[in-house]
Amino acid sequence: MIITRNRIASLLRKRGYKITPQRRAVLNTIALSHDHLTPAAIYEKVHRENPGVGLVTVYRTLDLLTELGLICEVHAGGSCRSYLMRRPSEHHHHLICSECGTVADFAECDLNKLEQKLCRKTGFEINGHLLEFSGLCQNCRRRKPEDAT
Amino acid sequence: MIITRNRIASLLRKRGYKITPQRRAVLNTIALSHDHLTPAAIYEKVHRENPGVGLVTVYRTLDLLTELGLICEVHAGGSCRSYLMRRPSEHHHHLICSECGTVADFAECDLNKLEQKLCRKTGFEINGHLLEFSGLCQNCRRRKPEDAT
DNA sequence: CTGACTGCAAATAGTTTGCATGACG
DNA sequence: CGTCATGCAAACTATTTGCAGTCAG
């Protein structure tokens, strides 16, 4: 866990939010997973260990954590709204098979120059980006060998 | 309209799909808009001119057209599932303000090299990508002048 | 203590499915 | 004509909201 608990705790406190076991649990679950998790998946994991946590709380906590910038929303393939710990050191992106949903990760992305250019051009302050490739994975390519046009 | 109707018609026919006024209408609407449209927006537009078209048909047609590769799904900001005519010549991406939702477009994206590299590495056949930056637009920057950390 | 947080249940929004009718080819 | 497509209504799923009780600070 790269972002320390103390840091998180003080961030919450600073904004007037309380630190509750539920919030800890949600954050912990996301932090321990190196993958995206949908709200439902997070709920399931959290709930398994802390049966007292409801789905609603998961949603609310996700909103909160997103607002604080601790986690970020990811649009993985068909299912929108997955969440991921914000962990710049492990920045990565996805390649998603549109046929079977397989996801491959990759880390390379060289968008800084573009980012800077856009900042200058548009006046936006850019905090993040979402980059996703979609296509067919090896298996599905074989199975679906290019329609003749 | 860059992709000709005839081409589309023959594509549909080739796959055994019928060409119905509803499908024409949906496709037309998307083709004429240079922006993303949510299913609801498409329905609204289509329905205004062709009151005989139901929302369900819009959904079904969107699935069909996506499958045929004529349109593509876009994940714009919070609202998932917007659709866009597939028009490589007008390829563009978005910069979305996380505060107010303002969207700025940009066309620059130099992902071909990365794309090729990933193809080689992963064996995927890449058909498209999604690139989105998020941040604060000028107005919101002014209004929310950087929290002290 | 007090206000913020939680869980439940109900409300809402978005999307899909079943089925009888209608239209393309 | 047969088959696929449509429209309606109902079913589902995902998410949000209202409210009374609970808990962190």
Coordinates of C-alpha atoms (C1' of nucleotides) in Angstrom, one line a residue:
Chain A
M1 CA 0.0 0.0 0.0
I2 CA 1.7 3.0 -1.3
I3 CA -0.5 5.8 0.0
T4 CA -0.3 5.6 3.7
R5 CA -3.3 5.2 5.9
N6 CA -2.3 8.2 7.9
R7 CA -2.2 10.4 4.9
I8 CA -5.6 9.3 3.9
A9 CA -6.9 9.7 7.4
S10 CA -5.6 13.2 7.6
L11 CA -7.0 14.1 4.2
L12 CA -10.4 13.0 5.3
R13 CA -10.2 14.8 8.5
K14 CA -9.0 17.9 6.9
R15 CA -12.1 18.0 4.8
G16 CA -14.4 17.4 7.7
Y17 CA -15.1 13.8 6.8
K18 CA -15.1 11.1 9.4
I19 CA -13.1 8.0 9.3
T20 CA -15.4 5.0 9.6
P21 CA -14.6 1.3 9.4
Q22 CA -16.8 1.1 6.3
R23 CA -14.6 3.7 4.6
R24 CA -11.5 2.0 5.7
A25 CA -12.8 -1.3 4.4
V26 CA -13.7 0.0 1.0
L27 CA -10.5 1.9 0.5
N28 CA -8.5 -1.1 1.7
T29 CA -10.2 -3.4 -0.7
I30 CA -9.5 -1.1 -3.6
A31 CA -6.0 -0.6 -2.5
L32 CA -5.3 -4.3 -2.3
S33 CA -6.6 -5.1 -5.7
H34 CA -4.4 -4.3 -8.6
D35 CA -7.3 -4.4 -10.9
H36 CA -10.4 -2.4 -11.5
L37 CA -13.4 -3.2 -9.4
T38 CA -16.9 -2.4 -10.2
P39 CA -19.0 -1.1 -7.3
A40 CA -20.7 -4.5 -7.1
A41 CA -17.4 -6.3 -6.9
I42 CA -16.1 -3.9 -4.2
Y43 CA -19.3 -4.5 -2.3
E44 CA -19.0 -8.2 -2.5
K45 CA -15.4 -8.2 -1.3
V46 CA -16.0 -5.7 1.4
H47 CA -19.2 -7.3 2.5
R48 CA -17.6 -10.7 2.8
E49 CA -15.2 -9.5 5.4
N50 CA -17.4 -6.8 6.9
P51 CA -20.9 -8.1 6.6
G52 CA -22.1 -4.9 8.2
V53 CA -21.3 -2.8 5.1
G54 CA -24.1 -2.1 2.7
L55 CA -24.0 -1.5 -1.0
V56 CA -25.3 2.0 -0.6
T57 CA -22.3 2.8 1.6
V58 CA -20.0 1.5 -1.0
Y59 CA -21.5 3.8 -3.6
R60 CA -21.3 6.7 -1.3
T61 CA -17.8 6.0 -0.3
L62 CA -16.7 5.6 -3.9
D63 CA -18.1 9.0 -4.7
L64 CA -16.3 10.4 -1.7
L65 CA -13.0 8.8 -2.5
T66 CA -13.2 9.9 -6.1
E67 CA -13.9 13.4 -5.0
L68 CA -10.9 13.3 -2.8
G69 CA -8.9 12.0 -5.7
L70 CA -7.8 8.9 -3.9
I71 CA -9.3 6.6 -6.5
C72 CA -10.3 7.1 -10.0
E73 CA -13.1 6.0 -12.2
V74 CA -12.2 3.8 -15.2
H75 CA -14.3 2.9 -18.1
A76 CA -13.5 -0.6 -18.8
G77 CA -15.0 -2.1 -21.9
G78 CA -18.7 -2.5 -21.7
S79 CA -19.2 -2.1 -18.0
C80 CA -18.8 1.5 -17.0
R81 CA -17.8 2.6 -13.6
S82 CA -15.0 0.6 -12.3
Y83 CA -12.7 2.0 -9.8
L84 CA -9.1 1.8 -9.2
M85 CA -6.7 3.1 -6.6
R86 CA -5.0 6.2 -7.8
R87 CA -1.4 5.1 -7.9
P88 CA 0.6 7.1 -10.3
S89 CA 3.5 4.8 -9.8
E90 CA 1.5 2.0 -11.3
H91 CA -0.1 3.9 -14.0
H92 CA -1.3 1.7 -16.7
H93 CA -3.9 1.3 -19.4
H94 CA -5.9 -1.4 -21.0
L95 CA -6.4 -3.2 -24.1
I96 CA -9.8 -4.8 -24.2
C97 CA -11.1 -7.5 -26.4
S98 CA -14.5 -6.5 -27.7
E99 CA -15.4 -10.1 -28.3
C100 CA -14.6 -11.9 -25.0
G101 CA -13.7 -9.1 -22.7
T102 CA -10.1 -10.1 -22.0
V103 CA -8.1 -7.3 -20.7
A104 CA -4.4 -6.8 -21.3
D105 CA -2.5 -4.1 -19.4
F106 CA 0.2 -1.9 -20.7
A107 CA 2.1 0.9 -19.1
E108 CA 3.6 2.8 -21.9
C109 CA 1.9 6.0 -22.7
D110 CA 3.6 9.1 -23.7
L111 CA 0.9 11.7 -23.4
N112 CA 2.8 14.3 -21.5
K113 CA 3.6 16.4 -24.5
L114 CA 0.1 16.2 -25.7
E115 CA -1.2 17.0 -22.3
Q116 CA 1.0 20.1 -22.0
K117 CA 0.0 21.2 -25.5
L118 CA -3.7 20.9 -24.6
C119 CA -3.3 22.8 -21.4
R120 CA -1.8 25.6 -23.2
K121 CA -4.4 25.6 -25.9
T122 CA -7.5 25.1 -23.9
G123 CA -6.7 26.5 -20.5
F124 CA -7.7 23.3 -18.8
E125 CA -5.8 22.0 -15.9
I126 CA -5.4 18.4 -16.7
N127 CA -5.3 15.9 -13.9
G128 CA -5.6 12.6 -15.6
H129 CA -6.3 10.7 -18.7
L130 CA -8.1 7.6 -19.8
L131 CA -6.5 5.6 -22.6
E132 CA -8.0 2.4 -23.8
F133 CA -7.5 0.4 -26.9
S134 CA -10.1 -2.0 -28.1
G135 CA -9.8 -4.8 -30.5
L136 CA -9.7 -8.5 -30.8
C137 CA -7.5 -10.7 -28.7
Q138 CA -5.5 -13.5 -30.3
N139 CA -8.1 -16.2 -29.6
C140 CA -11.0 -14.2 -30.9
R141 CA -9.0 -13.2 -34.0
R142 CA -8.6 -16.9 -34.8
R143 CA -12.1 -17.7 -34.2
K144 CA -13.4 -14.8 -36.2
P145 CA -11.1 -14.6 -39.1
E146 CA -11.8 -11.3 -40.7
D147 CA -15.0 -10.8 -42.7
A148 CA -14.5 -10.3 -46.3
T149 CA -15.7 -6.9 -47.2
Chain B
M1 CA -22.1 12.0 -45.3
I2 CA -19.0 10.2 -46.0
I3 CA -20.0 6.6 -45.9
T4 CA -22.5 6.2 -48.7
R5 CA -25.9 4.8 -48.1
N6 CA -25.5 2.2 -50.7
R7 CA -22.5 0.9 -49.0
I8 CA -24.4 0.6 -45.8
A9 CA -27.3 -0.9 -47.5
S10 CA -25.3 -3.6 -49.1
L11 CA -23.5 -4.3 -45.9
L12 CA -26.7 -4.9 -44.2
R13 CA -28.1 -7.0 -46.9
K14 CA -24.9 -9.1 -47.1
R15 CA -25.3 -10.0 -43.5
G16 CA -29.0 -10.9 -43.9
Y17 CA -30.3 -7.8 -42.2
K18 CA -33.2 -5.9 -43.6
I19 CA -33.1 -2.2 -44.4
T20 CA -36.0 -0.5 -42.6
P21 CA -36.9 3.1 -42.4
Q22 CA -36.2 3.0 -38.7
R23 CA -32.6 1.8 -39.2
R24 CA -32.2 4.4 -41.9
A25 CA -33.4 7.1 -39.6
V26 CA -31.2 6.1 -36.7
L27 CA -28.1 5.9 -38.9
N28 CA -28.9 9.1 -40.5
T29 CA -29.3 10.9 -37.3
I30 CA -25.9 9.7 -36.1
A31 CA -24.3 10.5 -39.4
L32 CA -25.6 14.0 -39.4
S33 CA -24.5 14.8 -35.9
H34 CA -20.8 15.5 -35.5
D35 CA -21.0 14.8 -31.8
H36 CA -21.6 11.9 -29.6
L37 CA -25.2 11.0 -29.0
T38 CA -26.6 9.0 -26.1
P39 CA -29.2 6.5 -26.9
A40 CA -31.8 8.8 -25.4
A41 CA -30.6 11.7 -27.5
I42 CA -30.7 9.6 -30.7
Y43 CA -34.2 8.5 -29.8
E44 CA -35.4 12.0 -29.3
K45 CA -34.0 13.2 -32.6
V46 CA -35.2 10.2 -34.5
H47 CA -38.6 10.2 -32.9
R48 CA -39.1 13.9 -33.6
E49 CA -39.0 13.3 -37.3
N50 CA -40.2 9.7 -37.3
P51 CA -42.7 9.4 -34.5
G52 CA -43.1 5.8 -35.3
V53 CA -39.8 4.8 -34.0
G54 CA -39.5 3.4 -30.5
L55 CA -36.7 3.6 -28.0
V56 CA -36.3 -0.1 -28.1
T57 CA -35.7 0.0 -31.7
V58 CA -33.0 2.6 -31.2
Y59 CA -31.2 0.4 -28.8
R60 CA -31.5 -2.6 -31.0
T61 CA -30.3 -0.6 -34.0
L62 CA -27.4 0.8 -32.1
D63 CA -26.3 -2.7 -31.2
L64 CA -26.6 -3.8 -34.8
L65 CA -24.7 -0.8 -36.2
T66 CA -22.0 -1.3 -33.6
E67 CA -21.7 -4.9 -34.5
L68 CA -21.3 -3.9 -38.2
G69 CA -18.7 -1.4 -37.2
L70 CA -20.6 1.5 -38.7
I71 CA -20.8 3.4 -35.5
C72 CA -18.7 3.1 -32.3
E73 CA -19.3 3.4 -28.7
V74 CA -17.8 6.3 -26.8
H75 CA -17.4 6.7 -23.1
A76 CA -17.9 10.4 -22.6
G77 CA -17.3 11.6 -19.1
G78 CA -19.9 10.4 -16.7
S79 CA -22.5 9.2 -19.1
C80 CA -21.4 6.0 -20.7
R81 CA -22.7 4.7 -23.9
S82 CA -22.7 7.5 -26.4
Y83 CA -22.5 6.7 -30.0
L84 CA -20.7 8.2 -32.9
M85 CA -20.4 7.6 -36.5
R86 CA -17.3 5.9 -37.3
R87 CA -15.5 8.4 -39.4
P88 CA -11.8 8.1 -39.1
S89 CA -11.3 11.3 -41.0
E90 CA -12.9 13.2 -38.2
H91 CA -11.3 11.3 -35.4
H92 CA -11.1 13.3 -32.3
H93 CA -11.0 13.1 -28.5
H94 CA -12.2 14.9 -25.5
L95 CA -11.1 16.9 -22.6
I96 CA -13.7 16.9 -19.9
C97 CA -14.0 19.2 -17.0
S98 CA -14.7 17.1 -14.0
E99 CA -16.3 20.0 -12.2
C100 CA -18.8 21.4 -14.7
G101 CA -18.8 18.8 -17.5
T102 CA -17.6 21.2 -20.2
V103 CA -16.1 19.2 -23.1
A104 CA -13.3 20.4 -25.4
D105 CA -12.4 18.5 -28.4
F106 CA -9.0 17.9 -29.9
A107 CA -7.8 15.9 -32.8
E108 CA -4.2 15.4 -32.1
C109 CA -3.3 12.0 -31.0
D110 CA -0.3 10.1 -32.0
L111 CA -1.0 6.6 -30.9
N112 CA -0.2 4.7 -34.0
K113 CA 3.2 3.8 -32.9
L114 CA 2.0 2.7 -29.5
E115 CA -0.8 0.8 -31.2
Q116 CA 1.6 -1.1 -33.4
K117 CA 3.8 -1.9 -30.5
L118 CA 1.0 -3.3 -28.6
C119 CA -0.2 -5.4 -31.5
R120 CA 3.1 -7.0 -31.7
K121 CA 3.4 -7.5 -28.0
T122 CA 0.0 -8.8 -27.2
G123 CA -1.3 -10.3 -30.4
F124 CA -4.4 -8.2 -30.3
E125 CA -5.9 -6.7 -33.4
I126 CA -6.6 -3.2 -32.4
N127 CA -9.5 -1.5 -34.0
G128 CA -9.9 1.6 -32.0
H129 CA -9.0 3.6 -29.0
L130 CA -10.5 5.8 -26.5
L131 CA -8.5 8.7 -25.2
E132 CA -9.9 11.2 -22.8
F133 CA -8.3 13.8 -20.6
S134 CA -10.0 15.0 -17.5
G135 CA -9.3 18.1 -15.5
L136 CA -10.6 21.5 -14.7
C137 CA -11.6 24.0 -17.3
Q138 CA -10.6 27.6 -17.1
N139 CA -13.7 28.7 -15.3
C140 CA -13.6 26.0 -12.7
R141 CA -9.9 26.6 -12.1
R142 CA -10.6 30.1 -11.2
R143 CA -13.4 29.2 -9.0
K144 CA -11.6 26.4 -7.2
P145 CA -8.1 27.7 -6.8
E146 CA -6.1 24.7 -5.8
D147 CA -6.6 23.2 -2.4
A148 CA -3.6 23.5 -0.2
T149 CA -2.3 20.0 0.5
Chain C
dC1 C1' -23.3 15.4 22.7
dT2 C1' -24.0 16.6 17.8
dG3 C1' -23.6 16.3 13.3
dA4 C1' -22.1 13.2 10.0
dC5 C1' -22.5 8.3 8.5
dT6 C1' -25.0 4.1 7.8
dG7 C1' -28.4 0.7 6.4
dC8 C1' -32.7 -0.3 4.8
dA9 C1' -36.3 0.1 1.6
dA10 C1' -38.3 2.6 -1.9
dA11 C1' -37.7 5.5 -5.9
dT12 C1' -35.5 6.3 -10.3
dA13 C1' -32.9 5.7 -14.6
dG14 C1' -31.2 3.0 -18.1
dT15 C1' -31.5 -1.1 -20.7
dT16 C1' -33.2 -5.7 -22.1
dT17 C1' -36.7 -9.2 -23.1
dG18 C1' -41.2 -11.6 -24.6
dC19 C1' -44.6 -11.5 -27.7
dA20 C1' -48.1 -10.4 -31.2
dT21 C1' -48.3 -7.6 -35.3
dG22 C1' -46.3 -5.6 -39.4
dA23 C1' -43.1 -5.0 -43.3
dC24 C1' -38.8 -6.2 -46.3
dG25 C1' -37.2 -8.9 -50.0
Chain D
dC1 C1' -45.1 -15.6 -48.3
dG2 C1' -41.7 -16.4 -44.7
dT3 C1' -38.7 -14.3 -41.8
dC4 C1' -36.9 -10.8 -39.6
dA5 C1' -38.0 -6.2 -37.4
dT6 C1' -40.9 -3.4 -34.6
dG7 C1' -43.5 -1.6 -30.7
dC8 C1' -45.5 -2.1 -26.5
dA9 C1' -45.3 -3.4 -21.8
dA10 C1' -43.1 -5.7 -18.4
dA11 C1' -38.8 -7.3 -16.4
dC12 C1' -34.2 -6.3 -14.9
dT13 C1' -30.1 -4.1 -13.4
dA14 C1' -27.6 -0.3 -11.7
dT15 C1' -27.7 3.7 -9.0
dT16 C1' -29.8 7.4 -6.0
dT17 C1' -32.7 9.2 -2.3
dG18 C1' -35.4 9.6 2.2
dC19 C1' -35.3 8.6 6.8
dA20 C1' -34.5 7.0 11.4
dG21 C1' -31.1 5.0 14.1
dT22 C1' -25.9 4.9 15.2
dC23 C1' -21.3 6.4 15.8
dA24 C1' -16.9 9.2 15.4
dG25 C1' -14.9 13.1 17.2

